[in-house]
Amino acid sequence: MKNIWIKDLKPGTEVTDFFVLRKKEIKPFNGQKYLKLELGDSTGRIDAVLFENVDESYVEAEPGDIVKVKGMTVTYREGLEIKVEKIRKVKEGEADPTDFLPRSEIDLGLLFDNFLKKTEKIKNQHLKKLLSVILEDEKLTRKLRIAPAAKLWHHSYLGGLLEHTLKVAEFCEKAADLYELVDRDLLLTGALLHDIGKIYTYSIAGFVDYTDEGRLLGHIVCGDELVYQKIKKIEGFPENLALELRHLILSHQGELELASPVVPQTLEAIILHYADEMDAKAGAFSEIIKRETLQGKTGKKWSDWVPLIHRYIYLGEEKADKLPQVDAAGKQESN
């Protein structure tokens, strides 16, 4: 059982606890070598270094393994890291795997129920049948219930894909109310399926990482292939409807430079793209603000540098009052 969470670590804390090993690398140092590590739990990540028994420690565990670490937290270049004395792979039953994967603050069962409710709004019988065929695939739905939406950037936790999908669907429904030419059923179905390929492109063994399919194909190709194969099982599915739905999936990233094989060329596609972009960006900003604010650095108005977007994020002075109270594992407490 874990004793302390990464989010609660302070400089000078003695640490004897369990973490997931995210990265490891042997690096040179003053003619010697040291082991650079990245450790994680459900509340965050932290760098760690080890200077003794480097070779033996390097082969002790692989990324994705849960390890037991003994060491001390120290400040290095204005950040916190653990100076490790010992590290070993845990024994079976010694640690709870759920301590190391962050999850949505919303109950995962509720997220899936809300996804099902969205599918019930579809009136087009062909699209309704497609969603039914997809949801009848139990192996697929098991993955869908827990899949993250990303590795690091937005909704990068268990249930993140459903949480993101539902918000994108909400944006799309509101847009359909505003623009009379929108095919509501097509747009909503596209919103529900636009990221479905992510169930195959991320693994969750210890921490979120890319699968081979994720690296070699990407979620857009995986999602289009999944939907196309399901469509082929439905007799009489209109060819043009299939084409337009697949276009929504293939174009939702918006730009060729962002891995979309085509750019949005229909009204529904351009709406979906900006709905997806809105929730991805707002979700990522929200997570960064939460993380920085919950670290409790008094008077801090700006985030640390965010490499993915090449900027700092303004935290403001009143954000903390809007955050839910969380328990030690980073889970939301009920009022």
Short mmCIF file of C-alpha atoms in Angstrom, two decimals:
data_model
loop_
_atom_site.label_atom_id
_atom_site.label_comp_id
_atom_site.label_asym_id
_atom_site.label_seq_id
_atom_site.Cartn_x
_atom_site.Cartn_y
_atom_site.Cartn_z
CA MET A 1 0.00 0.00 0.00
CA LYS A 2 1.31 3.46 -0.87
CA ASN A 3 2.38 5.77 1.93
CA ILE A 4 2.60 9.09 0.11
CA TRP A 5 1.50 10.43 -3.26
CA ILE A 6 3.71 12.33 -5.69
CA LYS A 7 1.51 15.41 -5.48
CA ASP A 8 2.17 15.58 -1.72
CA LEU A 9 5.96 15.27 -1.83
CA LYS A 10 8.02 18.13 -0.43
CA PRO A 11 11.80 18.74 -0.42
CA GLY A 12 13.63 16.73 2.22
CA THR A 13 11.04 13.95 2.46
CA GLU A 14 12.32 10.43 3.13
CA VAL A 15 10.66 8.11 0.65
CA THR A 16 10.16 4.37 0.90
CA ASP A 17 7.25 3.70 -1.40
CA PHE A 18 5.83 2.21 -4.57
CA PHE A 19 5.82 3.90 -7.99
CA VAL A 20 5.41 2.89 -11.59
CA LEU A 21 8.65 3.11 -13.57
CA ARG A 22 7.91 5.26 -16.62
CA LYS A 23 11.40 5.79 -18.07
CA LYS A 24 14.98 4.76 -17.39
CA GLU A 25 18.27 5.82 -18.96
CA ILE A 26 21.95 5.51 -18.09
CA LYS A 27 23.74 8.84 -18.54
CA PRO A 28 27.36 10.04 -18.14
CA PHE A 29 28.37 12.18 -15.15
CA ASN A 30 31.89 13.42 -14.29
CA GLY A 31 33.57 10.43 -15.90
CA GLN A 32 31.14 8.07 -14.19
CA LYS A 33 27.52 7.26 -14.95
CA TYR A 34 24.18 7.55 -13.24
CA LEU A 35 20.66 6.24 -13.73
CA LYS A 36 18.00 8.79 -14.67
CA LEU A 37 14.44 7.67 -13.97
CA GLU A 38 10.92 8.94 -14.29
CA LEU A 39 8.49 7.60 -11.69
CA GLY A 40 4.73 7.99 -11.48
CA ASP A 41 1.55 7.27 -9.58
CA SER A 42 -2.08 8.22 -10.06
CA THR A 43 -1.38 11.81 -8.96
CA GLY A 44 1.56 12.68 -11.18
CA ARG A 45 5.17 12.11 -12.28
CA ILE A 46 8.56 12.87 -10.76
CA ASP A 47 12.17 12.57 -11.94
CA ALA A 48 14.61 10.45 -9.96
CA VAL A 49 18.36 9.80 -10.04
CA LEU A 50 20.52 6.96 -8.76
CA PHE A 51 24.33 7.08 -8.54
CA GLU A 52 25.21 3.75 -6.89
CA ASN A 53 24.97 0.25 -8.39
CA VAL A 54 23.82 1.75 -11.68
CA ASP A 55 24.14 -1.34 -13.89
CA GLU A 56 22.46 -3.67 -11.40
CA SER A 57 19.62 -1.22 -10.81
CA TYR A 58 19.11 -0.64 -14.55
CA VAL A 59 18.22 -4.30 -15.18
CA GLU A 60 16.08 -4.55 -12.04
CA ALA A 61 12.87 -3.35 -13.75
CA GLU A 62 11.47 -2.24 -17.09
CA PRO A 63 9.20 0.73 -17.94
CA GLY A 64 5.66 -0.18 -16.94
CA ASP A 65 6.79 -2.22 -13.92
CA ILE A 66 5.80 -1.21 -10.41
CA VAL A 67 8.89 -0.64 -8.28
CA LYS A 68 9.70 -0.01 -4.64
CA VAL A 69 11.99 2.97 -4.15
CA LYS A 70 13.99 4.14 -1.15
CA GLY A 71 15.43 7.64 -1.26
CA MET A 72 15.08 11.32 -0.42
CA THR A 73 13.39 14.18 -2.25
CA VAL A 74 15.71 17.02 -3.22
CA THR A 75 15.38 20.27 -5.13
CA TYR A 76 17.19 20.39 -8.48
CA ARG A 77 16.95 23.30 -10.93
CA GLU A 78 13.87 24.63 -9.12
CA GLY A 79 12.12 21.27 -9.49
CA LEU A 80 11.65 18.30 -7.20
CA GLU A 81 13.27 14.91 -7.74
CA ILE A 82 14.05 11.79 -5.75
CA LYS A 83 17.66 10.86 -5.03
CA VAL A 84 17.35 7.08 -4.99
CA GLU A 85 19.33 4.77 -2.73
CA LYS A 86 17.65 1.51 -3.75
CA ILE A 87 15.12 0.38 -6.33
CA ARG A 88 13.59 -3.02 -6.99
CA LYS A 89 10.65 -4.53 -8.82
CA VAL A 90 7.73 -5.28 -6.49
CA LYS A 91 6.70 -8.77 -5.53
CA GLU A 92 3.32 -10.12 -6.59
CA GLY A 93 0.52 -8.71 -4.43
CA GLU A 94 2.81 -6.18 -2.77
CA ALA A 95 1.22 -3.11 -4.42
CA ASP A 96 -2.21 -2.18 -5.79
CA PRO A 97 -1.98 -1.51 -9.58
CA THR A 98 -4.86 0.98 -9.42
CA ASP A 99 -2.65 3.33 -7.37
CA PHE A 100 -0.59 4.11 -10.45
CA LEU A 101 -3.11 4.97 -13.15
CA PRO A 102 -4.97 8.29 -12.91
CA ARG A 103 -8.67 8.12 -13.72
CA SER A 104 -11.51 10.46 -14.52
CA GLU A 105 -13.12 12.23 -11.59
CA ILE A 106 -16.42 11.01 -13.08
CA ASP A 107 -17.47 7.42 -12.38
CA LEU A 108 -16.48 5.25 -15.36
CA GLY A 109 -19.80 3.43 -15.36
CA LEU A 110 -21.67 6.73 -15.48
CA LEU A 111 -19.55 7.90 -18.42
CA PHE A 112 -20.43 4.77 -20.38
CA ASP A 113 -24.12 5.10 -19.49
CA ASN A 114 -24.06 8.69 -20.77
CA PHE A 115 -22.41 7.51 -23.98
CA LEU A 116 -25.25 5.01 -24.47
CA LYS A 117 -27.81 7.77 -23.88
CA LYS A 118 -26.18 9.83 -26.65
CA THR A 119 -26.50 6.91 -29.08
CA GLU A 120 -30.22 6.70 -28.30
CA LYS A 121 -30.68 10.21 -29.73
CA ILE A 122 -29.78 9.01 -33.24
CA LYS A 123 -32.88 8.68 -35.43
CA ASN A 124 -31.27 7.66 -38.73
CA GLN A 125 -31.78 3.89 -38.81
CA HIS A 126 -28.52 3.15 -40.63
CA LEU A 127 -26.42 5.14 -38.17
CA LYS A 128 -28.39 3.72 -35.26
CA LYS A 129 -27.67 0.21 -36.52
CA LEU A 130 -23.98 0.99 -36.91
CA LEU A 131 -23.70 2.17 -33.31
CA SER A 132 -25.59 -0.93 -32.19
CA VAL A 133 -23.20 -3.23 -34.08
CA ILE A 134 -20.21 -1.46 -32.55
CA LEU A 135 -21.59 -1.67 -29.01
CA GLU A 136 -22.42 -5.38 -29.43
CA ASP A 137 -18.67 -6.02 -29.65
CA GLU A 138 -17.90 -6.78 -25.99
CA LYS A 139 -14.13 -6.75 -26.44
CA LEU A 140 -14.40 -3.30 -28.00
CA THR A 141 -16.68 -1.89 -25.33
CA ARG A 142 -14.42 -3.17 -22.54
CA LYS A 143 -11.63 -1.09 -24.03
CA LEU A 144 -13.92 1.89 -24.62
CA ARG A 145 -15.02 2.01 -20.98
CA ILE A 146 -11.51 2.67 -19.67
CA ALA A 147 -9.46 4.07 -22.59
CA PRO A 148 -7.55 7.35 -22.18
CA ALA A 149 -7.83 10.06 -24.83
CA ALA A 150 -4.11 10.82 -24.97
CA LYS A 151 -0.71 9.92 -23.54
CA LEU A 152 0.10 13.27 -21.93
CA TRP A 153 -1.80 16.22 -23.39
CA HIS A 154 -5.54 16.03 -22.66
CA HIS A 155 -7.78 13.54 -20.83
CA SER A 156 -4.75 11.27 -20.36
CA TYR A 157 -6.33 9.01 -17.75
CA LEU A 158 -8.71 6.07 -17.44
CA GLY A 159 -12.09 7.10 -18.80
CA GLY A 160 -10.54 10.09 -20.55
CA LEU A 161 -11.69 8.99 -24.01
CA LEU A 162 -15.35 8.78 -22.98
CA GLU A 163 -15.14 12.05 -21.05
CA HIS A 164 -13.65 13.83 -24.07
CA THR A 165 -16.07 12.18 -26.51
CA LEU A 166 -19.11 13.23 -24.50
CA LYS A 167 -17.97 16.85 -24.34
CA VAL A 168 -17.29 16.92 -28.07
CA ALA A 169 -20.77 15.49 -28.63
CA GLU A 170 -22.25 18.24 -26.44
CA PHE A 171 -20.50 20.94 -28.48
CA CYS A 172 -21.75 19.34 -31.69
CA GLU A 173 -25.34 19.14 -30.47
CA LYS A 174 -25.28 22.83 -29.57
CA ALA A 175 -23.86 23.67 -32.99
CA ALA A 176 -26.63 21.64 -34.65
CA ASP A 177 -29.16 23.83 -32.84
CA LEU A 178 -27.53 26.94 -34.33
CA TYR A 179 -27.02 25.89 -37.95
CA GLU A 180 -30.12 24.63 -39.73
CA LEU A 181 -28.25 22.91 -42.58
CA VAL A 182 -26.44 20.51 -40.25
CA ASP A 183 -27.27 16.80 -40.47
CA ARG A 184 -27.65 16.32 -36.71
CA ASP A 185 -27.56 12.52 -36.74
CA LEU A 186 -24.47 12.41 -38.93
CA LEU A 187 -22.67 15.02 -36.82
CA LEU A 188 -23.53 13.37 -33.50
CA THR A 189 -22.50 9.93 -34.77
CA GLY A 190 -19.24 11.40 -36.00
CA ALA A 191 -18.66 13.00 -32.61
CA LEU A 192 -19.27 9.70 -30.82
CA LEU A 193 -16.92 7.79 -33.13
CA HIS A 194 -14.27 10.35 -34.10
CA ASP A 195 -11.67 9.05 -31.62
CA ILE A 196 -12.82 5.42 -31.42
CA GLY A 197 -9.47 4.29 -32.83
CA LYS A 198 -7.81 5.32 -29.58
CA ILE A 199 -9.01 2.12 -27.95
CA TYR A 200 -6.29 0.42 -30.00
CA THR A 201 -3.57 3.08 -29.95
CA TYR A 202 -2.93 3.42 -26.21
CA SER A 203 -1.83 0.82 -23.68
CA ILE A 204 -2.44 1.20 -19.96
CA ALA A 205 0.09 -1.23 -18.47
CA GLY A 206 1.35 0.80 -15.51
CA PHE A 207 1.05 4.10 -17.38
CA VAL A 208 -0.42 5.39 -20.61
CA ASP A 209 1.79 4.75 -23.63
CA TYR A 210 1.47 4.08 -27.34
CA THR A 211 0.82 0.60 -28.70
CA ASP A 212 2.54 -0.60 -31.87
CA GLU A 213 -0.66 0.28 -33.78
CA GLY A 214 -0.62 3.71 -32.20
CA ARG A 215 2.89 4.45 -33.38
CA LEU A 216 2.70 2.79 -36.80
CA LEU A 217 -0.87 3.66 -37.84
CA GLY A 218 -2.32 6.29 -35.50
CA HIS A 219 -5.81 6.61 -34.07
CA ILE A 220 -7.38 8.10 -37.19
CA VAL A 221 -6.47 5.16 -39.40
CA CYS A 222 -7.45 2.66 -36.68
CA GLY A 223 -10.78 4.41 -36.14
CA ASP A 224 -11.64 4.60 -39.84
CA GLU A 225 -10.79 0.93 -40.31
CA LEU A 226 -12.91 -0.09 -37.32
CA VAL A 227 -15.94 1.86 -38.53
CA TYR A 228 -15.54 0.72 -42.15
CA GLN A 229 -15.39 -2.95 -41.14
CA LYS A 230 -18.55 -2.57 -39.04
CA ILE A 231 -20.35 -0.75 -41.89
CA LYS A 232 -19.57 -3.64 -44.25
CA LYS A 233 -21.54 -5.95 -41.95
CA ILE A 234 -24.71 -3.88 -42.34
CA GLU A 235 -26.78 -4.75 -45.38
CA GLY A 236 -27.99 -1.74 -47.37
CA PHE A 237 -25.89 0.87 -45.59
CA PRO A 238 -25.93 3.88 -47.96
CA GLU A 239 -22.59 4.35 -49.70
CA ASN A 240 -22.67 8.14 -49.52
CA LEU A 241 -23.59 8.11 -45.82
CA ALA A 242 -20.63 5.83 -45.15
CA LEU A 243 -18.40 8.18 -47.12
CA GLU A 244 -19.51 11.26 -45.18
CA LEU A 245 -19.17 9.53 -41.81
CA ARG A 246 -15.69 8.27 -42.64
CA HIS A 247 -14.77 11.78 -43.77
CA LEU A 248 -15.69 13.07 -40.31
CA ILE A 249 -13.30 10.59 -38.70
CA LEU A 250 -10.50 11.13 -41.21
CA SER A 251 -10.61 14.93 -41.13
CA HIS A 252 -11.30 15.71 -37.49
CA GLN A 253 -7.71 16.79 -36.70
CA GLY A 254 -8.28 19.60 -39.18
CA GLU A 255 -4.92 19.88 -40.92
CA LEU A 256 -2.65 17.58 -42.89
CA GLU A 257 0.21 18.68 -40.64
CA LEU A 258 -1.74 17.39 -37.63
CA ALA A 259 -2.05 13.86 -39.06
CA SER A 260 -5.44 14.18 -40.75
CA PRO A 261 -5.19 12.52 -44.18
CA VAL A 262 -7.78 15.02 -45.46
CA VAL A 263 -8.99 18.44 -44.32
CA PRO A 264 -12.65 19.04 -43.34
CA GLN A 265 -14.75 19.52 -46.49
CA THR A 266 -18.31 19.30 -45.17
CA LEU A 267 -20.29 21.44 -42.74
CA GLU A 268 -20.43 18.60 -40.22
CA ALA A 269 -16.70 17.94 -40.54
CA ILE A 270 -15.66 21.53 -39.84
CA ILE A 271 -17.95 21.68 -36.80
CA LEU A 272 -16.57 18.40 -35.47
CA HIS A 273 -12.99 19.57 -35.95
CA TYR A 274 -13.47 22.72 -33.90
CA ALA A 275 -15.52 20.91 -31.24
CA ASP A 276 -12.70 18.40 -30.87
CA GLU A 277 -10.10 21.16 -30.82
CA MET A 278 -12.07 23.14 -28.24
CA ASP A 279 -12.36 20.30 -25.75
CA ALA A 280 -8.81 19.04 -26.27
CA LYS A 281 -7.32 22.49 -25.64
CA ALA A 282 -9.70 23.49 -22.83
CA GLY A 283 -9.29 20.07 -21.20
CA ALA A 284 -5.50 20.30 -21.33
CA PHE A 285 -5.45 23.85 -19.96
CA SER A 286 -7.82 22.79 -17.16
CA GLU A 287 -5.62 19.85 -16.19
CA ILE A 288 -2.50 22.01 -16.08
CA ILE A 289 -4.24 24.66 -13.97
CA LYS A 290 -5.56 21.99 -11.59
CA ARG A 291 -2.18 20.34 -11.23
CA GLU A 292 -0.30 23.58 -10.65
CA THR A 293 -2.92 24.97 -8.26
CA LEU A 294 -3.22 21.78 -6.22
CA GLN A 295 0.54 21.75 -5.70
CA GLY A 296 -0.14 24.60 -3.33
CA LYS A 297 2.62 26.96 -4.40
CA THR A 298 1.40 30.14 -2.71
CA GLY A 299 1.22 33.19 -4.93
CA LYS A 300 2.09 31.33 -8.11
CA LYS A 301 0.27 33.00 -11.03
CA TRP A 302 1.87 31.19 -13.97
CA SER A 303 2.35 27.53 -14.82
CA ASP A 304 5.71 25.99 -15.55
CA TRP A 305 6.73 26.08 -19.22
CA VAL A 306 4.47 23.77 -21.29
CA PRO A 307 6.64 22.36 -24.11
CA LEU A 308 3.75 20.92 -26.14
CA ILE A 309 2.26 24.37 -26.75
CA HIS A 310 5.41 26.48 -26.30
CA ARG A 311 3.99 28.81 -23.66
CA TYR A 312 3.21 29.43 -20.01
CA ILE A 313 -0.40 29.34 -18.82
CA TYR A 314 -1.82 32.05 -16.58
CA LEU A 315 -3.23 30.46 -13.44
CA GLY A 316 -5.06 33.48 -12.08
CA GLU A 317 -5.73 34.10 -8.42
CA GLU A 318 -9.16 32.57 -7.87
CA LYS A 319 -8.95 29.21 -9.66
CA ALA A 320 -8.30 27.21 -6.47
CA ASP A 321 -11.74 28.12 -5.07
CA LYS A 322 -13.39 26.46 -8.08
CA LEU A 323 -11.55 23.15 -7.77
CA PRO A 324 -13.22 20.07 -6.22
CA GLN A 325 -11.74 18.74 -3.01
CA VAL A 326 -9.72 15.58 -3.65
CA ASP A 327 -8.56 12.74 -1.45
CA ALA A 328 -4.99 11.50 -1.15
CA ALA A 329 -5.26 9.43 -4.34
CA GLY A 330 -6.43 12.40 -6.34
CA LYS A 331 -10.06 11.24 -6.49
CA GLN A 332 -12.89 13.72 -6.09
CA GLU A 333 -14.63 13.68 -2.73
CA SER A 334 -18.41 13.90 -2.52
CA ASN A 335 -19.91 16.80 -0.60
#
